[in-house]
mmCIF file of C-alpha atoms and ligand atoms in Angstrom:
data_model
loop_
_atom_site.group_PDB
_atom_site.id
_atom_site.type_symbol
_atom_site.label_atom_id
_atom_site.label_comp_id
_atom_site.label_asym_id
_atom_site.label_seq_id
_atom_site.Cartn_x
_atom_site.Cartn_y
_atom_site.Cartn_z
ATOM 1 C CA LEU W 12 34.261 -4.478 24.464
ATOM 2 C CA ARG W 13 33.781 -1.420 26.369
ATOM 3 C CA SER W 14 31.961 0.381 23.813
ATOM 4 C CA VAL W 15 29.290 -3.028 24.045
ATOM 5 C CA GLY W 16 28.559 -1.829 27.184
ATOM 6 C CA THR W 17 26.843 -3.934 29.863
ATOM 7 C CA PHE W 18 29.613 -5.887 31.056
ATOM 8 C CA GLN W 19 29.882 -5.498 35.058
ATOM 9 C CA GLN W 20 33.492 -6.954 35.151
ATOM 10 C CA VAL W 21 36.064 -8.382 32.143
ATOM 11 C CA THR W 22 38.125 -11.425 32.370
ATOM 12 C CA ASN W 23 40.544 -12.444 30.683
ATOM 13 C CA SER W 24 38.972 -15.715 29.707
ATOM 14 C CA SER W 25 37.909 -16.073 26.638
ATOM 15 C CA ASP W 26 34.900 -17.477 27.940
ATOM 16 C CA THR W 27 32.971 -15.073 30.027
ATOM 17 C CA TYR W 28 34.127 -12.178 26.765
ATOM 18 C CA PHE W 29 31.993 -14.152 24.236
ATOM 19 C CA ALA W 30 29.077 -14.770 26.780
ATOM 20 C CA GLY W 31 28.832 -11.111 27.683
ATOM 21 C CA ILE W 32 28.726 -10.383 24.251
ATOM 22 C CA THR W 33 25.936 -13.333 23.215
ATOM 23 C CA ASN W 34 23.573 -11.666 26.165
ATOM 24 C CA ASP W 35 24.333 -8.003 24.766
ATOM 25 C CA VAL W 36 23.304 -9.071 20.994
ATOM 26 C CA THR W 37 20.038 -11.191 22.488
ATOM 27 C CA GLU W 38 19.254 -8.192 24.526
ATOM 28 C CA GLN W 39 20.081 -5.584 21.374
ATOM 29 C CA LYS W 40 18.166 -8.005 19.361
ATOM 30 C CA GLU W 41 14.805 -7.988 21.374
ATOM 31 C CA ASP W 42 14.757 -4.568 21.725
ATOM 32 C CA ASP W 43 14.645 -4.012 18.053
ATOM 33 C CA GLN W 44 12.048 -6.361 17.964
ATOM 34 C CA ARG W 45 9.897 -4.267 20.553
ATOM 35 C CA LYS W 46 10.602 -1.407 18.651
ATOM 36 C CA ASN W 47 9.739 -2.608 15.066
ATOM 37 C CA ASP W 48 6.911 -4.005 16.800
ATOM 38 C CA PHE W 49 5.510 -0.561 18.068
ATOM 39 C CA ILE W 50 6.699 0.798 14.851
ATOM 40 C CA GLY W 51 4.022 -1.895 13.168
ATOM 41 C CA MET W 52 1.548 -1.253 15.746
ATOM 42 C CA VAL W 53 1.566 2.648 15.807
ATOM 43 C CA SER W 54 1.439 2.288 12.186
ATOM 44 C CA HIS W 55 -1.514 0.009 11.812
ATOM 45 C CA GLU W 56 -4.005 1.611 14.390
ATOM 46 C CA LEU W 57 -2.751 5.758 11.836
ATOM 47 C CA LYS W 58 -3.671 4.099 8.415
ATOM 48 C CA THR W 59 -7.752 3.290 9.563
ATOM 49 C CA PRO W 60 -8.677 6.799 10.207
ATOM 50 C CA LEU W 61 -5.800 8.003 7.161
ATOM 51 C CA THR W 62 -7.663 6.145 4.723
ATOM 52 C CA SER W 63 -11.372 7.547 5.785
ATOM 53 C CA LEU W 64 -9.845 10.787 5.581
ATOM 54 C CA THR W 65 -8.019 10.374 2.368
ATOM 55 C CA ALA W 66 -10.962 9.159 0.959
ATOM 56 C CA ILE W 67 -13.191 12.303 2.596
ATOM 57 C CA VAL W 68 -10.272 14.951 1.367
ATOM 58 C CA GLN W 69 -9.826 13.345 -2.418
ATOM 59 C CA VAL W 70 -13.895 14.293 -2.837
ATOM 60 C CA ALA W 71 -14.246 17.596 -0.971
ATOM 61 C CA ASN W 72 -10.787 18.394 -3.255
ATOM 62 C CA SER W 73 -12.535 17.550 -6.526
ATOM 63 C CA LYS W 74 -16.315 19.338 -5.303
ATOM 64 C CA LEU W 75 -14.178 22.480 -4.273
ATOM 65 C CA LYS W 76 -11.430 22.699 -6.941
ATOM 66 C CA ASN W 77 -13.987 25.267 -8.853
ATOM 67 C CA SER W 78 -14.672 27.024 -6.219
ATOM 68 C CA GLU W 79 -15.528 30.916 -5.739
ATOM 69 C CA ASP W 80 -13.647 30.951 -2.971
ATOM 70 C CA PRO W 81 -10.421 30.602 -3.706
ATOM 71 C CA PHE W 82 -9.016 30.521 0.318
ATOM 72 C CA LEU W 83 -11.510 26.773 -0.037
ATOM 73 C CA ALA W 84 -10.035 25.827 -3.579
ATOM 74 C CA GLY W 85 -6.621 25.857 -2.227
ATOM 75 C CA ALA W 86 -7.162 24.884 1.035
ATOM 76 C CA MET W 87 -8.215 21.810 -0.382
ATOM 77 C CA GLU W 88 -6.046 21.067 -2.601
ATOM 78 C CA LYS W 89 -2.902 21.180 -0.227
ATOM 79 C CA ALA W 90 -4.853 19.446 2.509
ATOM 80 C CA ASN W 91 -4.891 16.350 -0.689
ATOM 81 C CA LEU W 92 -1.698 16.785 -1.296
ATOM 82 C CA GLN W 93 -0.368 16.635 2.612
ATOM 83 C CA VAL W 94 -2.731 13.677 3.493
ATOM 84 C CA LYS W 95 -0.882 11.748 0.605
ATOM 85 C CA ARG W 96 1.977 12.844 1.852
ATOM 86 C CA MET W 97 0.933 11.594 5.609
ATOM 87 C CA SER W 98 -0.078 7.743 3.712
ATOM 88 C CA LYS W 99 3.121 7.579 1.846
ATOM 89 C CA MET W 100 4.559 7.487 5.293
ATOM 90 C CA ILE W 101 2.685 5.835 7.122
ATOM 91 C CA ASN W 102 3.208 2.748 4.452
ATOM 92 C CA GLY W 103 7.001 3.412 4.802
ATOM 93 C CA PHE W 104 6.618 2.457 8.547
ATOM 94 C CA LEU W 105 4.285 -0.026 8.166
ATOM 95 C CA ASN W 106 6.221 -1.887 5.143
ATOM 96 C CA VAL W 107 9.849 -1.532 7.404
ATOM 97 C CA SER W 108 7.827 -3.264 10.436
ATOM 98 C CA ARG W 109 6.918 -5.610 7.695
ATOM 99 C CA LEU W 110 9.839 -6.341 6.529
ATOM 100 C CA GLU W 111 11.331 -6.873 9.914
ATOM 101 C CA SER W 112 8.431 -9.673 11.043
ATOM 102 C CA ALA W 113 8.995 -11.509 7.633
ATOM 103 C CA LYS W 114 5.564 -10.336 7.121
ATOM 104 C CA LEU W 115 6.286 -8.131 3.573
ATOM 105 C CA LEU W 116 4.613 -10.202 0.898
ATOM 106 C CA ILE W 117 5.596 -9.316 -2.589
ATOM 107 C CA ASP W 118 2.982 -10.188 -5.361
ATOM 108 C CA LYS W 119 4.491 -10.424 -8.941
ATOM 109 C CA LYS W 120 2.227 -9.863 -11.944
ATOM 110 C CA ALA W 121 3.795 -9.444 -15.254
ATOM 111 C CA PHE W 122 3.854 -5.924 -16.474
ATOM 112 C CA ASP W 123 5.379 -3.132 -18.320
ATOM 113 C CA LEU W 124 7.735 -0.800 -16.383
ATOM 114 C CA HIS W 125 7.883 1.904 -18.745
ATOM 115 C CA GLY W 126 4.268 2.720 -17.924
ATOM 116 C CA LEU W 127 4.520 2.442 -14.334
ATOM 117 C CA ILE W 128 7.857 4.885 -14.550
ATOM 118 C CA GLU W 129 5.644 7.369 -16.926
ATOM 119 C CA ASP W 130 2.919 7.104 -14.210
ATOM 120 C CA VAL W 131 5.207 7.796 -11.455
ATOM 121 C CA VAL W 132 6.639 10.341 -13.185
ATOM 122 C CA LYS W 133 3.018 11.972 -14.296
ATOM 123 C CA GLU W 134 2.264 11.847 -10.207
ATOM 124 C CA THR W 135 4.789 13.194 -9.140
ATOM 125 C CA ALA W 136 5.207 16.290 -11.808
ATOM 126 C CA LEU W 137 1.557 17.383 -10.432
ATOM 127 C CA THR W 138 3.463 18.123 -7.062
ATOM 128 C CA VAL W 139 6.799 19.567 -8.351
ATOM 129 C CA SER W 140 7.258 22.426 -10.437
ATOM 130 C CA THR W 141 10.883 23.416 -9.231
ATOM 131 C CA HIS W 142 12.573 19.605 -10.967
ATOM 132 C CA GLN W 143 12.908 19.034 -14.247
ATOM 133 C CA ILE W 144 11.814 15.601 -15.107
ATOM 134 C CA THR W 145 12.767 13.776 -18.122
ATOM 135 C CA VAL W 146 12.188 10.480 -18.876
ATOM 136 C CA HIS W 147 15.076 8.815 -21.246
ATOM 137 C CA GLN W 148 14.852 5.182 -23.661
ATOM 138 C CA CYS W 149 12.416 3.202 -21.487
ATOM 139 C CA ASP W 150 10.602 1.600 -24.313
ATOM 140 C CA SER W 151 8.338 -0.695 -23.145
ATOM 141 C CA VAL W 152 9.655 -3.396 -21.134
ATOM 142 C CA THR W 153 8.075 -6.151 -19.206
ATOM 143 C CA VAL W 154 9.406 -7.672 -15.872
ATOM 144 C CA ASN W 155 7.309 -9.577 -13.518
ATOM 145 C CA ALA W 156 7.266 -7.658 -10.249
ATOM 146 C CA ASP W 157 4.861 -6.272 -7.520
ATOM 147 C CA ALA W 158 3.999 -3.099 -9.145
ATOM 148 C CA ASP W 159 3.316 -1.885 -5.893
ATOM 149 C CA LYS W 160 6.080 -1.737 -4.469
ATOM 150 C CA ILE W 161 8.438 -0.880 -7.654
ATOM 151 C CA GLY W 162 6.754 1.994 -7.914
ATOM 152 C CA SER W 163 7.704 2.850 -4.381
ATOM 153 C CA VAL W 164 11.371 1.917 -5.504
ATOM 154 C CA VAL W 165 11.000 4.839 -8.511
ATOM 155 C CA THR W 166 8.649 7.482 -6.604
ATOM 156 C CA ASN W 167 11.506 6.971 -3.962
ATOM 157 C CA LEU W 168 14.628 7.414 -6.091
ATOM 158 C CA ILE W 169 12.950 10.605 -7.973
ATOM 159 C CA SER W 170 11.983 11.535 -4.111
ATOM 160 C CA ASN W 171 15.167 11.716 -3.243
ATOM 161 C CA ALA W 172 16.845 13.126 -6.522
ATOM 162 C CA ILE W 173 14.380 16.176 -6.210
ATOM 163 C CA LYS W 174 14.486 16.721 -2.406
ATOM 164 C CA TYR W 175 18.361 16.815 -2.339
ATOM 165 C CA SER W 176 19.927 18.826 -5.368
ATOM 166 C CA PRO W 177 18.614 22.420 -5.822
ATOM 167 C CA LYS W 178 15.621 24.035 -7.484
ATOM 168 C CA GLY W 179 15.774 24.160 -11.737
ATOM 169 C CA LYS W 180 18.498 21.255 -11.273
ATOM 170 C CA SER W 181 17.133 18.030 -13.647
ATOM 171 C CA VAL W 182 16.212 14.582 -12.762
ATOM 172 C CA GLU W 183 16.647 12.358 -15.643
ATOM 173 C CA ILE W 184 15.608 8.138 -15.901
ATOM 174 C CA THR W 185 16.886 6.226 -17.743
ATOM 175 C CA CYS W 186 15.974 2.396 -18.518
ATOM 176 C CA GLU W 187 18.421 0.000 -20.602
ATOM 177 C CA LEU W 188 18.909 -3.879 -21.640
ATOM 178 C CA VAL W 189 21.527 -5.893 -19.971
ATOM 179 C CA GLY W 190 21.448 -8.840 -20.575
ATOM 180 C CA ASP W 191 18.352 -10.654 -19.536
ATOM 181 C CA LYS W 192 18.478 -7.797 -16.984
ATOM 182 C CA VAL W 193 17.068 -4.309 -17.725
ATOM 183 C CA HIS W 194 18.550 -1.647 -15.298
ATOM 184 C CA VAL W 195 16.883 1.555 -14.493
ATOM 185 C CA SER W 196 18.905 5.224 -13.722
ATOM 186 C CA VAL W 197 17.502 8.178 -11.825
ATOM 187 C CA LYS W 198 20.051 11.011 -12.257
ATOM 188 C CA ASP W 199 19.674 14.205 -10.473
ATOM 189 C CA GLU W 200 22.271 17.622 -10.162
ATOM 190 C CA GLY W 201 22.099 17.247 -6.295
ATOM 191 C CA ILE W 202 24.530 17.159 -3.233
ATOM 192 C CA GLY W 203 25.971 14.329 -4.318
ATOM 193 C CA LEU W 204 27.540 11.401 -1.431
ATOM 194 C CA SER W 205 31.093 10.590 -0.042
ATOM 195 C CA THR W 206 32.939 7.786 -0.435
ATOM 196 C CA GLU W 207 32.109 6.881 3.055
ATOM 197 C CA ASP W 208 27.940 7.472 2.985
ATOM 198 C CA LYS W 209 27.692 6.219 -0.209
ATOM 199 C CA ALA W 210 28.436 2.503 1.729
ATOM 200 C CA LYS W 211 25.659 3.884 4.243
ATOM 201 C CA VAL W 212 22.845 5.411 2.128
ATOM 202 C CA PHE W 213 21.017 1.499 2.614
ATOM 203 C CA GLU W 214 21.032 0.936 5.768
ATOM 204 C CA ARG W 215 18.397 0.975 7.982
ATOM 205 C CA TYR W 216 17.579 4.692 9.403
ATOM 206 C CA PHE W 217 20.670 5.767 8.147
ATOM 207 C CA ARG W 218 20.983 10.024 7.149
ATOM 208 C CA VAL W 219 23.182 11.994 5.356
ATOM 209 C CA GLU W 220 24.494 14.685 8.925
ATOM 210 C CA SER W 221 25.543 17.198 6.762
ATOM 211 C CA SER W 222 24.593 21.308 7.331
ATOM 212 C CA ASN W 223 23.042 20.474 3.057
ATOM 213 C CA THR W 224 20.830 17.840 4.839
ATOM 214 C CA ARG W 225 19.882 19.121 7.935
ATOM 215 C CA HIS W 226 16.768 21.202 6.915
ATOM 216 C CA ILE W 227 15.299 18.319 5.421
ATOM 217 C CA SER W 228 13.372 16.188 6.487
ATOM 218 C CA GLY W 229 12.970 12.300 6.233
ATOM 219 C CA PHE W 230 13.345 8.930 8.338
ATOM 220 C CA GLY W 231 16.331 7.069 6.683
ATOM 221 C CA ILE W 232 13.658 4.502 5.391
ATOM 222 C CA GLY W 233 13.080 4.973 1.890
ATOM 223 C CA LEU W 234 16.875 3.447 0.436
ATOM 224 C CA TYR W 235 16.312 0.788 2.851
ATOM 225 C CA LEU W 236 13.382 -0.319 1.734
ATOM 226 C CA SER W 237 14.211 -0.216 -2.061
ATOM 227 C CA ALA W 238 16.633 -2.093 -1.291
ATOM 228 C CA GLU W 239 15.033 -4.806 0.547
ATOM 229 C CA ILE W 240 12.165 -4.829 -2.421
ATOM 230 C CA ILE W 241 14.563 -4.687 -5.121
ATOM 231 C CA HIS W 242 16.897 -7.616 -3.581
ATOM 232 C CA ARG W 243 13.512 -10.017 -3.123
ATOM 233 C CA HIS W 244 13.147 -9.265 -6.709
ATOM 234 C CA ASP W 245 16.848 -10.865 -7.529
ATOM 235 C CA GLY W 246 18.046 -7.209 -8.294
ATOM 236 C CA GLU W 247 20.688 -5.138 -7.382
ATOM 237 C CA ILE W 248 20.619 -1.786 -6.671
ATOM 238 C CA TRP W 249 23.667 1.130 -6.404
ATOM 239 C CA VAL W 250 24.748 4.686 -6.289
ATOM 240 C CA ASP W 251 27.681 6.261 -8.408
ATOM 241 C CA SER W 252 27.935 9.713 -7.149
ATOM 242 C CA GLU W 253 30.765 12.152 -5.905
ATOM 243 C CA PRO W 254 30.102 15.165 -3.341
ATOM 244 C CA GLY W 255 28.534 18.907 -4.996
ATOM 245 C CA GLU W 256 28.171 16.100 -8.644
ATOM 246 C CA GLY W 257 25.071 14.641 -8.536
ATOM 247 C CA SER W 258 24.193 11.169 -8.238
ATOM 248 C CA THR W 259 23.000 8.559 -9.804
ATOM 249 C CA PHE W 260 20.966 5.661 -8.333
ATOM 250 C CA TYR W 261 20.231 2.722 -10.366
ATOM 251 C CA PHE W 262 18.580 -1.171 -10.169
ATOM 252 C CA SER W 263 18.004 -3.583 -11.954
ATOM 253 C CA LEU W 264 15.159 -6.431 -12.499
ATOM 254 C CA PRO W 265 14.789 -9.344 -14.661
ATOM 255 C CA LEU W 266 13.049 -9.385 -17.605
ATOM 256 C CA ALA W 267 10.661 -11.423 -17.722
ATOM 257 C CA LYS W 268 10.426 -14.737 -19.194
ATOM 258 C CA GLU W 269 8.771 -15.276 -22.692
HETATM 259 P P1 LIG O 16 15.039 10.090 3.768
HETATM 260 O O1 LIG O 16 15.929 10.714 2.803
HETATM 261 O O2 LIG O 16 14.036 10.014 4.729
HETATM 262 O O3 LIG O 16 16.376 10.507 4.917
HETATM 263 P P2 LIG O 16 16.173 7.399 2.299
HETATM 264 O O4 LIG O 16 16.363 6.118 2.892
HETATM 265 O O5 LIG O 16 15.129 7.619 1.167
HETATM 266 O O6 LIG O 16 15.540 8.631 3.263
HETATM 267 O O7 LIG O 16 17.858 7.901 1.793
HETATM 268 C C1 LIG O 16 18.780 7.959 2.977
HETATM 269 C C2 LIG O 16 20.044 9.289 3.085
HETATM 270 O O8 LIG O 16 20.933 9.161 2.172
HETATM 271 C C3 LIG O 16 18.904 10.655 3.050
HETATM 272 O O9 LIG O 16 18.592 10.743 4.521
HETATM 273 C C4 LIG O 16 20.213 11.474 2.117
HETATM 274 O O10 LIG O 16 20.849 11.351 3.384
HETATM 275 C C5 LIG O 16 20.602 10.856 1.440
HETATM 276 N N1 LIG O 16 20.271 10.540 0.225
HETATM 277 C C6 LIG O 16 19.427 9.822 -0.594
HETATM 278 N N2 LIG O 16 19.229 9.766 -1.157
HETATM 279 C C7 LIG O 16 19.945 11.163 -2.351
HETATM 280 C C8 LIG O 16 19.981 11.946 -3.607
HETATM 281 N N3 LIG O 16 20.080 11.529 -4.130
HETATM 282 N N4 LIG O 16 21.711 12.791 -3.110
HETATM 283 C C9 LIG O 16 21.961 12.654 -2.373
HETATM 284 N N5 LIG O 16 21.943 12.208 -0.975
HETATM 285 C C10 LIG O 16 20.655 11.376 -1.203
#
């Protein structure tokens, strides 16, 4: 009871006890709502200037990439990558905020999941040369889903596999048909997760606290959003991992009906 916090007086009456907890839960919800609104507002405000900046930097990058001045060419390329990174972060925050206020819309259309995975891997390979990323057994398979959102799940799992494993290691993506679903797995050879952490990785803002992860930046929203997106598609998401033995993250999606 003490950990709940705002009780001035504790009585033996169970009525008082429950009334106090209800108030605290309500306050906590209001507090969360305010934080969520704030995050949504800030992300929304940042999105507009960032969209113009992204467009400008992209054009400048394509004009200057063959520049005779190596500084200019390199600087614009870096600026382009960082602006893209920032956009992904802001989109993540916006999506968390939309999710919390039940405004995250899922726009389903039939598409080839294999093609989407290949696109994400190609885009990742443009910016990452530290890991070998391989796609196995992913034949064309049609799902009826929100391609942008599923793309962000695949991106998140691959970028985590890279972030939480040492340079030079492999990341392997596999697809498997299981009944009327497709299972996608992203396997890394990284730091792995303890049983306790495995149970929490899909929670909002959860990050593993250890000397291995302290230097790695992140906000603990990628897996939370991924899980919500997959659940909204009637799929499942789960992880198999041992500390020091790498992790395999899986998600399943129903196949599109003929
Ligand atoms: P972020 O990486 O931005 O912190 P995520 O929600 O994507 O947020 O992940 C939550 C936490 O789960 C991470 O902070 C990390 O501690 C752990 N985690 C995620 N992916 C992996 C992985 N492939 N290997 C080990 N730990 C991971």
